[in-house]
Amino acid sequence: MTLPHLDFVYGVVPLLMLAAYLWLQIRALRRFRRGWHRLACVPAAAMAITLLIGIVGGLQGANLAPLWFFLTLPVALLFLLALYAVKAIREMRRWGIIADRG
């Protein structure tokens, strides 16, 4: 017997996280420049490596190989969210919306 809320947590939440990650990643790689763009490439590289590991492991018969992808996904999403937050704060300081401390 499974609980209905666990089906949502283990079924829908990872898909929503994947959609949010893909949207933020594509948006960051298109809009960010210079150092911000390089920082936005870090989670993309990590996700590409884990996707490759999942594919190769899956082809070799390891049924837990895709787990690396879903373990890396929240970390990559949090990294992108933090990057967006820091960039927004820097932009607000640049435009004088937030005053610099001292």
Backbone as a chain_set.jsonl record, in Angstrom:
{"seq": "MTLPHLDFVYGVVPLLMLAAYLWLQIRALRRFRRGWHRLACVPAAAMAITLLIGIVGGLQGANLAPLWFFLTLPVALLFLLALYAVKAIREMRRWGIIADRG", "coords": {"N": [[0.842, -1.184, 0.0], [0.657, 2.137, -0.949], [1.144, 5.529, -0.042], [-0.739, 8.359, -1.073], [0.439, 10.935, -1.088], [3.145, 10.397, -1.133], [3.511, 9.361, -3.654], [3.267, 11.693, -5.126], [5.473, 13.15, -4.146], [7.686, 11.55, -4.871], [7.256, 11.244, -7.569], [6.196, 13.516, -9.044], [7.519, 15.814, -8.069], [10.376, 15.515, -8.666], [10.193, 15.773, -11.47], [9.186, 18.376, -11.744], [11.328, 19.756, -10.625], [13.304, 19.131, -12.501], [12.261, 20.387, -14.783], [12.309, 23.081, -13.916], [15.053, 23.376, -13.489], [16.081, 22.976, -16.139], [14.882, 25.145, -17.495], [15.953, 27.384, -16.083], [18.68, 26.926, -16.527], [19.034, 27.027, -19.344], [18.169, 29.637, -19.763], [20.087, 31.057, -18.267], [22.472, 30.418, -19.63], [21.995, 31.654, -22.042], [21.621, 34.387, -21.401], [23.558, 35.336, -19.55], [26.806, 36.839, -19.262], [30.399, 36.908, -19.658], [32.101, 36.285, -16.643], [29.842, 35.425, -15.239], [28.6, 33.767, -17.05], [30.462, 31.711, -17.243], [30.278, 30.687, -14.651], [27.665, 29.781, -14.759], [27.975, 27.625, -16.385], [28.993, 25.63, -14.789], [27.015, 24.001, -13.262], [25.799, 22.91, -15.531], [27.828, 21.396, -16.697], [28.25, 19.524, -14.647], [25.768, 18.21, -14.617], [25.764, 17.166, -17.19], [27.865, 15.331, -17.033], [26.867, 13.538, -15.086], [24.621, 12.649, -16.443], [25.801, 11.319, -18.573], [27.152, 9.308, -17.133], [24.903, 7.973, -16.137], [23.713, 7.048, -18.511], [25.742, 5.404, -19.647], [26.109, 3.58, -17.538], [23.519, 2.522, -17.423], [23.36, 1.253, -19.913], [25.157, -0.751, -19.461], [23.813, -2.307, -17.744], [23.378, -1.589, -15.104], [21.007, -0.856, -12.865], [20.731, 1.206, -11.047], [22.186, 3.331, -11.944], [21.102, 5.753, -13.136], [20.451, 7.11, -10.853], [22.433, 8.858, -9.958], [22.053, 11.112, -11.525], [19.621, 12.153, -10.553], [20.359, 12.679, -7.968], [22.186, 14.705, -8.275], [20.705, 16.712, -9.407], [19.105, 18.407, -7.521], [21.206, 19.804, -6.286], [22.434, 21.156, -8.424], [20.282, 22.749, -9.217], [19.904, 24.356, -6.92], [22.384, 25.664, -6.942], [22.159, 27.188, -9.305], [19.95, 28.815, -8.603], [21.07, 30.247, -6.464], [23.083, 31.567, -7.852], [21.576, 33.207, -9.565], [20.384, 34.797, -7.572], [22.594, 36.12, -6.364], [23.561, 37.496, -8.568], [21.384, 39.174, -9.101], [21.378, 40.769, -6.784], [23.852, 42.036, -7.07], [23.322, 43.499, -9.413], [21.294, 45.189, -8.483], [22.715, 46.685, -6.624], [24.474, 47.947, -8.359], [22.777, 49.605, -9.802], [21.954, 51.267, -7.81], [19.812, 50.643, -6.2], [20.09, 49.128, -3.931], [22.021, 50.096, -1.24], [25.568, 50.238, -0.871], [27.495, 48.695, 1.711], [29.374, 50.58, 3.661]], "CA": [[0.0, 0.0, 0.0], [1.423, 3.38, -1.014], [0.417, 6.723, 0.335], [-0.854, 9.222, -2.254], [1.367, 12.067, -1.074], [4.471, 9.916, -1.497], [3.543, 9.284, -5.114], [3.529, 13.05, -5.598], [6.842, 13.541, -3.785], [8.674, 10.789, -5.627], [6.94, 11.221, -8.983], [5.99, 14.814, -9.672], [8.515, 16.797, -7.621], [11.587, 15.476, -9.498], [9.902, 16.298, -12.807], [9.112, 19.828, -11.618], [12.699, 20.226, -10.419], [13.997, 19.014, -13.786], [11.759, 21.45, -15.652], [12.842, 24.35, -13.408], [16.495, 23.394, -13.766], [16.315, 23.176, -17.572], [14.504, 26.505, -17.847], [16.949, 28.304, -15.533], [19.984, 26.683, -17.151], [19.012, 27.575, -20.704], [18.062, 31.096, -19.627], [21.382, 31.576, -17.798], [23.475, 30.294, -20.682], [21.685, 32.634, -23.095], [21.632, 35.785, -20.968], [24.715, 35.743, -18.755], [28.037, 37.126, -19.995], [31.694, 36.881, -18.972], [32.255, 35.363, -15.523], [28.551, 34.843, -14.884], [28.358, 32.667, -17.993], [31.328, 30.59, -16.839], [29.688, 30.088, -13.45], [26.446, 29.07, -15.158], [28.388, 26.379, -17.041], [29.374, 24.625, -13.78], [25.982, 22.966, -13.096], [25.549, 22.231, -16.811], [28.866, 20.37, -16.841], [27.98, 18.465, -13.667], [24.61, 17.431, -15.061], [26.163, 16.418, -18.383], [28.672, 14.193, -16.584], [26.006, 12.543, -14.439], [23.777, 12.052, -17.481], [26.661, 10.367, -19.272], [27.33, 8.168, -16.227], [23.638, 7.245, -16.109], [23.507, 6.355, -19.785], [26.727, 4.314, -19.769], [25.771, 2.564, -16.538], [22.28, 1.858, -17.835], [23.664, 0.349, -21.021], [25.889, -1.887, -18.926], [22.911, -3.114, -16.934], [23.256, -1.103, -13.728], [19.706, -0.203, -12.789], [20.804, 2.373, -10.168], [23.064, 4.327, -12.546], [20.453, 7.066, -13.281], [20.296, 7.743, -9.543], [23.392, 9.97, -9.86], [21.439, 12.273, -12.153], [18.604, 12.718, -9.669], [21.023, 13.187, -6.773], [22.879, 15.927, -8.657], [19.719, 17.693, -9.836], [18.81, 19.463, -6.544], [22.411, 20.608, -6.05], [22.573, 22.035, -9.587], [19.193, 23.721, -9.163], [20.229, 25.311, -5.859], [23.51, 26.462, -7.416], [21.633, 28.175, -10.248], [19.133, 29.775, -7.866], [21.993, 31.117, -5.731], [23.751, 32.399, -8.854], [20.613, 34.236, -9.944], [20.199, 35.71, -6.44], [23.794, 36.951, -6.227], [23.603, 38.393, -9.731], [20.34, 40.186, -8.906], [21.846, 41.695, -5.749], [24.909, 42.853, -7.678], [22.685, 44.439, -10.337], [20.597, 46.202, -7.694], [23.741, 47.581, -6.087], [25.007, 48.73, -9.456], [21.795, 50.62, -10.168], [21.672, 52.116, -6.652], [18.595, 50.24, -5.487], [20.607, 48.71, -2.633], [23.229, 50.851, -0.928], [26.727, 49.457, -0.436], [27.841, 48.839, 3.132], [30.653, 51.157, 4.037]], "C": [[0.882, 1.241, 0.0], [0.533, 4.549, -0.624], [0.384, 7.685, -0.849], [0.139, 10.378, -2.255], [2.793, 11.633, -1.398], [4.601, 9.729, -3.004], [3.843, 10.649, -5.711], [4.981, 13.444, -5.348], [7.862, 12.831, -4.66], [8.414, 10.774, -7.131], [6.93, 12.589, -9.634], [7.085, 15.808, -9.309], [9.823, 16.701, -8.42], [11.365, 16.01, -10.914], [9.794, 17.818, -12.797], [10.503, 20.432, -11.418], [13.489, 20.178, -11.724], [13.558, 20.119, -14.739], [12.307, 22.812, -15.218], [14.332, 24.462, -13.699], [16.765, 23.687, -15.244], [15.988, 24.597, -17.996], [15.544, 27.509, -17.353], [18.301, 28.146, -16.217], [20.041, 27.281, -18.547], [18.967, 29.101, -20.665], [19.402, 31.695, -19.207], [22.425, 31.512, -18.903], [23.219, 31.265, -21.827], [21.938, 34.071, -22.657], [22.903, 36.23, -20.257], [25.93, 35.925, -19.649], [29.232, 37.029, -19.063], [31.723, 35.856, -17.838], [30.963, 34.703, -15.092], [28.233, 33.652, -15.786], [29.206, 31.456, -17.623], [30.781, 29.9, -15.598], [28.416, 29.311, -13.782], [26.77, 27.759, -15.861], [28.723, 25.275, -16.039], [28.26, 23.59, -13.57], [25.663, 22.233, -14.394], [26.568, 21.12, -17.025], [28.618, 19.21, -15.881], [26.816, 17.588, -14.104], [24.938, 16.622, -16.307], [26.972, 15.182, -18.007], [27.791, 13.13, -15.949], [25.049, 11.9, -15.439], [24.568, 11.009, -18.266], [26.889, 9.11, -18.426], [26.053, 7.319, -16.192], [23.39, 6.455, -17.375], [24.456, 5.171, -19.922], [26.415, 3.2, -18.773], [24.506, 1.807, -16.886], [22.495, 0.887, -18.97], [24.428, -0.886, -20.562], [25.041, -2.736, -17.984], [22.77, -2.678, -15.496], [21.952, -0.319, -13.605], [19.694, 0.998, -11.848], [21.68, 3.487, -10.75], [22.378, 5.682, -12.731], [20.248, 7.791, -11.952], [21.239, 8.928, -9.376], [22.805, 11.242, -10.443], [20.456, 12.949, -11.201], [19.18, 13.155, -8.324], [21.742, 14.505, -7.054], [21.904, 17.043, -8.987], [19.408, 18.754, -8.776], [20.007, 20.373, -6.282], [22.603, 21.604, -7.194], [21.495, 23.112, -9.585], [19.458, 24.776, -8.09], [21.394, 26.217, -6.253], [23.024, 27.556, -8.371], [20.778, 29.231, -9.549], [20.006, 30.752, -7.079], [22.713, 32.059, -6.693], [22.83, 33.528, -9.31], [20.437, 35.261, -8.82], [21.395, 36.65, -6.293], [23.881, 37.942, -7.379], [22.563, 39.502, -9.585], [20.765, 41.214, -7.858], [22.929, 42.603, -6.302], [24.331, 43.889, -8.636], [21.963, 45.551, -9.573], [21.581, 47.186, -7.061], [24.288, 48.488, -7.169], [24.065, 49.868, -9.846], [21.392, 51.516, -8.999], [20.4, 51.782, -5.914], [18.958, 49.798, -4.066], [21.906, 49.479, -2.398], [24.346, 49.905, -0.484], [26.98, 49.719, 1.039], [29.253, 49.391, 3.245], [31.611, 51.316, 2.961]], "O": [[1.758, 1.381, 0.853], [-0.676, 4.539, -0.856], [1.38, 7.815, -1.559], [0.631, 10.763, -3.315], [3.577, 12.443, -1.895], [5.68, 9.918, -3.566], [4.586, 10.755, -6.686], [5.641, 14.002, -6.225], [8.807, 13.457, -5.139], [9.272, 10.331, -7.894], [7.58, 12.801, -10.658], [7.532, 16.57, -10.166], [10.343, 17.742, -8.824], [12.258, 16.633, -11.49], [10.254, 18.48, -13.727], [10.817, 21.487, -11.971], [14.26, 21.092, -12.014], [14.388, 20.718, -15.424], [12.723, 23.608, -16.059], [14.814, 25.519, -14.107], [17.584, 24.547, -15.566], [16.731, 25.197, -18.773], [15.972, 28.383, -18.107], [18.992, 29.136, -16.459], [21.003, 27.97, -18.889], [19.648, 29.77, -21.442], [19.808, 32.731, -19.734], [23.186, 32.462, -19.089], [24.161, 31.657, -22.516], [22.414, 34.886, -23.447], [23.285, 37.396, -20.356], [26.069, 35.249, -20.668], [29.093, 37.063, -17.84], [31.404, 34.686, -18.052], [30.966, 33.561, -14.633], [27.668, 32.654, -15.337], [28.739, 30.319, -17.679], [30.814, 28.673, -15.499], [28.126, 28.295, -13.15], [25.921, 26.869, -15.925], [28.734, 24.1, -16.405], [28.529, 22.395, -13.688], [25.296, 21.058, -14.364], [26.219, 20.03, -17.479], [28.761, 18.047, -16.259], [26.871, 16.365, -13.976], [24.443, 15.506, -16.466], [26.79, 14.113, -18.589], [27.947, 11.944, -16.24], [24.703, 10.727, -15.295], [24.048, 9.939, -18.583], [26.828, 7.991, -18.935], [26.121, 6.09, -16.215], [22.912, 5.322, -17.323], [24.035, 4.068, -20.269], [26.453, 2.02, -19.12], [24.42, 0.597, -16.674], [21.888, -0.183, -19.0], [24.356, -1.939, -21.195], [25.499, -3.763, -17.486], [22.088, -3.353, -14.726], [21.816, 0.761, -14.181], [18.72, 1.752, -11.852], [21.888, 4.501, -10.084], [23.026, 6.702, -12.498], [19.904, 8.973, -11.941], [20.884, 9.907, -8.72], [23.031, 12.332, -9.917], [20.459, 14.172, -11.062], [18.544, 13.93, -7.61], [21.885, 15.333, -6.154], [22.252, 18.217, -8.857], [19.445, 19.938, -9.11], [19.842, 21.576, -6.081], [22.903, 22.773, -6.951], [21.77, 24.265, -9.916], [19.256, 25.966, -8.331], [21.391, 27.406, -5.934], [23.433, 28.712, -8.257], [20.873, 30.416, -9.871], [19.716, 31.947, -7.033], [22.926, 33.228, -6.372], [23.26, 34.675, -9.426], [20.352, 36.46, -9.084], [21.214, 37.854, -6.115], [24.239, 39.102, -7.176], [22.843, 40.655, -9.916], [20.529, 42.409, -8.036], [22.93, 43.805, -6.037], [24.794, 45.029, -8.671], [22.014, 46.715, -9.969], [21.303, 48.382, -6.977], [24.539, 49.668, -6.926], [24.512, 50.966, -10.179], [20.581, 52.425, -9.169], [19.95, 52.565, -5.078], [18.22, 50.065, -3.118], [22.783, 49.506, -3.261], [24.099, 48.905, 0.189], [26.718, 50.808, 1.55], [30.219, 48.692, 2.94], [32.721, 51.797, 3.188]]}, "num_chains": 1, "name": "protein.A"}
